[in-house]
CSV table of C-alpha atoms in Angstrom, one decimal:
chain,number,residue,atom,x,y,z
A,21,UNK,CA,74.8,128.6,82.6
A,22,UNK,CA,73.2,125.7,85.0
A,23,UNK,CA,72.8,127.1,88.6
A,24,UNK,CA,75.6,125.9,91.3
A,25,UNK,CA,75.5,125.3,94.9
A,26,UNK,CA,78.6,125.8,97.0
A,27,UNK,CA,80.4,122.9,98.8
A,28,UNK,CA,82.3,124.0,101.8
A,29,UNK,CA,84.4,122.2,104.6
A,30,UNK,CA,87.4,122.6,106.7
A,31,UNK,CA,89.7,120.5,106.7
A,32,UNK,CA,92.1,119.5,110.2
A,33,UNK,CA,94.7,116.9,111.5
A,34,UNK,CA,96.0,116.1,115.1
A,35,UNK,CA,99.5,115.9,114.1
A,36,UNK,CA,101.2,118.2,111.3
A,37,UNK,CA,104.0,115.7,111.6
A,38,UNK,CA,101.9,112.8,110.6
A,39,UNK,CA,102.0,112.4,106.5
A,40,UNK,CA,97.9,111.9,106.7
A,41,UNK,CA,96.8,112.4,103.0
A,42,UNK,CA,93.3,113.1,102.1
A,43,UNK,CA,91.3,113.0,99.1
A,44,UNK,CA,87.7,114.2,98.0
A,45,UNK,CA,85.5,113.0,95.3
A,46,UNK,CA,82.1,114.2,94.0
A,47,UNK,CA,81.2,111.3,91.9
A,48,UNK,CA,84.0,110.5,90.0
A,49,UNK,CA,85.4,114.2,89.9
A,50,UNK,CA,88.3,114.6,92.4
A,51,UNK,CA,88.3,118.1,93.5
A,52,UNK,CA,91.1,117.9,96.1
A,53,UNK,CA,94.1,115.6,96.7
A,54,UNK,CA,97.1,116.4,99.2
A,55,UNK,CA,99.3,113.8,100.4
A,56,UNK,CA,100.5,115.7,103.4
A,57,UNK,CA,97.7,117.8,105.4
A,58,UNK,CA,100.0,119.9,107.9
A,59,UNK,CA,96.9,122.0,108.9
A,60,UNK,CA,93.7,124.3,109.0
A,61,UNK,CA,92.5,124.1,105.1
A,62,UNK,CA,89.3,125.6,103.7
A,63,UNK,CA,87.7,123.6,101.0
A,64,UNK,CA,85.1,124.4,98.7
A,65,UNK,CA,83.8,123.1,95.9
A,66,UNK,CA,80.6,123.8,92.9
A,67,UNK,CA,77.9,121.3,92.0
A,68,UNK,CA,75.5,121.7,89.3
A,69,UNK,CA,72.2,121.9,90.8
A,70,UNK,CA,70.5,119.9,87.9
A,71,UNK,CA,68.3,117.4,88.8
A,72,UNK,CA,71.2,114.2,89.6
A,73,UNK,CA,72.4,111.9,91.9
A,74,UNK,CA,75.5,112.2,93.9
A,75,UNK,CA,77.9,111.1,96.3
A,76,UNK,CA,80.5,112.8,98.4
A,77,UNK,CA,83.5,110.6,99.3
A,78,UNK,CA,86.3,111.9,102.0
A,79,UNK,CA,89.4,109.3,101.4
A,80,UNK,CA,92.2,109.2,104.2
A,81,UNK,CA,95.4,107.6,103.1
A,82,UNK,CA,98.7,106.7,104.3
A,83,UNK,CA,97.7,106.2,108.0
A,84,UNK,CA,100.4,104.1,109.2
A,85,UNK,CA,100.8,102.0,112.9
A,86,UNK,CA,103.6,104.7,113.5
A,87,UNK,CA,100.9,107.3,113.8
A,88,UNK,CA,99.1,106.1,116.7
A,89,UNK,CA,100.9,105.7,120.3
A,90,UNK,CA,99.5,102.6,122.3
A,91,UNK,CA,100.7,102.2,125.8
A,92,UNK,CA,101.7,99.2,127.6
A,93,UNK,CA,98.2,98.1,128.2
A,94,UNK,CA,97.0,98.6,124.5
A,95,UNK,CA,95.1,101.7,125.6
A,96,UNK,CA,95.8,104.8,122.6
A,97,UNK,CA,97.5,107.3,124.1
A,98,UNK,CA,98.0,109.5,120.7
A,99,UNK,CA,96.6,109.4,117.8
A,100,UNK,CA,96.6,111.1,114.3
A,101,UNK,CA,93.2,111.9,112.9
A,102,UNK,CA,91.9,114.1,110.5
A,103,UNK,CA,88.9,116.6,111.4
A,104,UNK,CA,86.5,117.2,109.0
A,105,UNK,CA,84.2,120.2,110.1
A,106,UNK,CA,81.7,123.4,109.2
A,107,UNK,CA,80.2,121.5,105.9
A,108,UNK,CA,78.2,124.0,104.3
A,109,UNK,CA,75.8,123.5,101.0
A,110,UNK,CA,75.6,127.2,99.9
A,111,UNK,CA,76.1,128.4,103.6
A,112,UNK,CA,73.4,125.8,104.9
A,113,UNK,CA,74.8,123.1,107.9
A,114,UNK,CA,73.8,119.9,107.0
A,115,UNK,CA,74.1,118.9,111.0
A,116,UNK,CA,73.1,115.6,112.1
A,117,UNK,CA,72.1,114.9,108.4
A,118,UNK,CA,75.8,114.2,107.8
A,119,UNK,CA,75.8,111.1,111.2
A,120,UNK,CA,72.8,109.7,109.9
A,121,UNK,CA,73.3,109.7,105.8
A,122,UNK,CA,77.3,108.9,105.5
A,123,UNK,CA,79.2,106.0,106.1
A,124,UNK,CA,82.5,105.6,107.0
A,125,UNK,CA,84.1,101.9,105.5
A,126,UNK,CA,87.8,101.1,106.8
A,127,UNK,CA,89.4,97.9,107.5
A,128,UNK,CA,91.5,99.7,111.0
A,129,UNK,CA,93.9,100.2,108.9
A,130,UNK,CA,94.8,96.2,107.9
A,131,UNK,CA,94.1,95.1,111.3
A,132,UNK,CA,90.9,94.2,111.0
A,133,UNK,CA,88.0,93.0,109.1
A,134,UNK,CA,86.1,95.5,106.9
A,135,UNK,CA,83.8,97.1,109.0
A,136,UNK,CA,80.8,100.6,108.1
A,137,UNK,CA,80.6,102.9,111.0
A,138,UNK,CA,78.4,106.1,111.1
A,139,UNK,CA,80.5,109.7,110.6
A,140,UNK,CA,81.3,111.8,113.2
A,141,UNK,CA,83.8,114.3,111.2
A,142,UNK,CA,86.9,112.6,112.2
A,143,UNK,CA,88.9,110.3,110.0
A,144,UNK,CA,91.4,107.9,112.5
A,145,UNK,CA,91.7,105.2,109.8
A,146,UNK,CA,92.9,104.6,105.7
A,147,UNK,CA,89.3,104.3,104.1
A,148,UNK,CA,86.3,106.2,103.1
A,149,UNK,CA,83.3,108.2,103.8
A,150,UNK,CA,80.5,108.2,101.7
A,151,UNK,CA,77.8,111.2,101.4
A,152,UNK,CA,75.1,110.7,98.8
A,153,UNK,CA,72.3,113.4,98.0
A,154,UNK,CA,70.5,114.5,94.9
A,155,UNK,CA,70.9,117.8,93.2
A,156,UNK,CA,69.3,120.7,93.3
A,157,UNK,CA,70.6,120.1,97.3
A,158,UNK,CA,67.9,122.2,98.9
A,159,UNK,CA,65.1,119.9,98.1
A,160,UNK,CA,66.9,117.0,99.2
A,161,UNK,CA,67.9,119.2,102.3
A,162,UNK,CA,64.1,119.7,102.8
A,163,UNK,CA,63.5,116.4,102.3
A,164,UNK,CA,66.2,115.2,104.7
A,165,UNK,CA,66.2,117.7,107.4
C-alpha cells in the first residue's frame, strides 16, 4: 500500500442563503462538489505520497449579482464569500506558503476582464484557485517553507 498524506480544510460562507457552490479538484480527481454550501464543513482528503506532481484547485460557482449588496455610491455593503481556512497536509499549516504559491483566476464574475490575484482564503467571485506541489508533500514543504 503507497503511503498517504492527509488533506484538510474547512470550508465557510457569509451567507447560508446565498446558493454559493464549490468544488475541489486534486488533479483531475474531484473529491468534493456541493452546489449549496449553507455552512461550517470539514474537508479532508488522501494523496499518494509517491514521487508526482500536483495541483489543488478550489472552484466557486454560481455567484450571481444578487449576492452582493452595493449601495447608492457603488460601495459593497454585503457580500457573499466563501472562507477557506485551517489547511492542513497531515496536520502541518502550510501558512503563508498558501499567499505566495496559489492563484486565484476570475473574471469578477462577467464584469470584468480575466484577471490572477494572490489567495487570501476567501473566494468573493465564480473562478478558481490553483495550489500546485509535488508529492511526498513534506519535502516540497521543506523546500517551500
Amino acid at each position: 500500500m503507497t503511503p498517504t498524506t492527509k488533506l484538510t480544510f474547512t470550508l465557510d460562507t457569509t451567507d447560508a442563503t446565498s446558493k454559493l457552490g464549490f468544488e475541489a479538484w486534486i488533479d483531475d480527481h474531484k473529491f468534493y462538489d456541493n452546489d449549496h454550501v449553507t455552512g461550517l464543513e470539514h474537508i479532508a482528503v488522501d494523496i499518494s505520497d509517491a514521487d508526482a506532481e500536483h495541483e489543488l484547485r478550489f472552484v466557486l460557482k454560481n455567484k450571481a449579482a444578487e449576492h452582493t449588496q452595493i449601495d447608492e455610491t457603488g460601495n459593497i455593503i454585503a457580500d457573499a464569500i466563501l472562507k477557506i481556512t485551517d489547511m492542513t497536509f497531515d496536520e502541518i499549516q502550510p501558512g503563508h506558503l498558501v499567499t505566495e504559491q496559489a492563484v486565484y483566476e476570475h473574471d469578477f464574475n462577467g464584469t470584468d476582464q480575466p484577471t490572477k490575484d494572490k489567495f487570501y482564503g476567501e473566494m468573493g467571485c465564480n473562478g478558481t484557485v490553483s495550489l500546485k506541489f509535488t508529492t511526498p508533500v513534506y519535502l516540497w514543504l521543506l523546500e517551500h517553507m
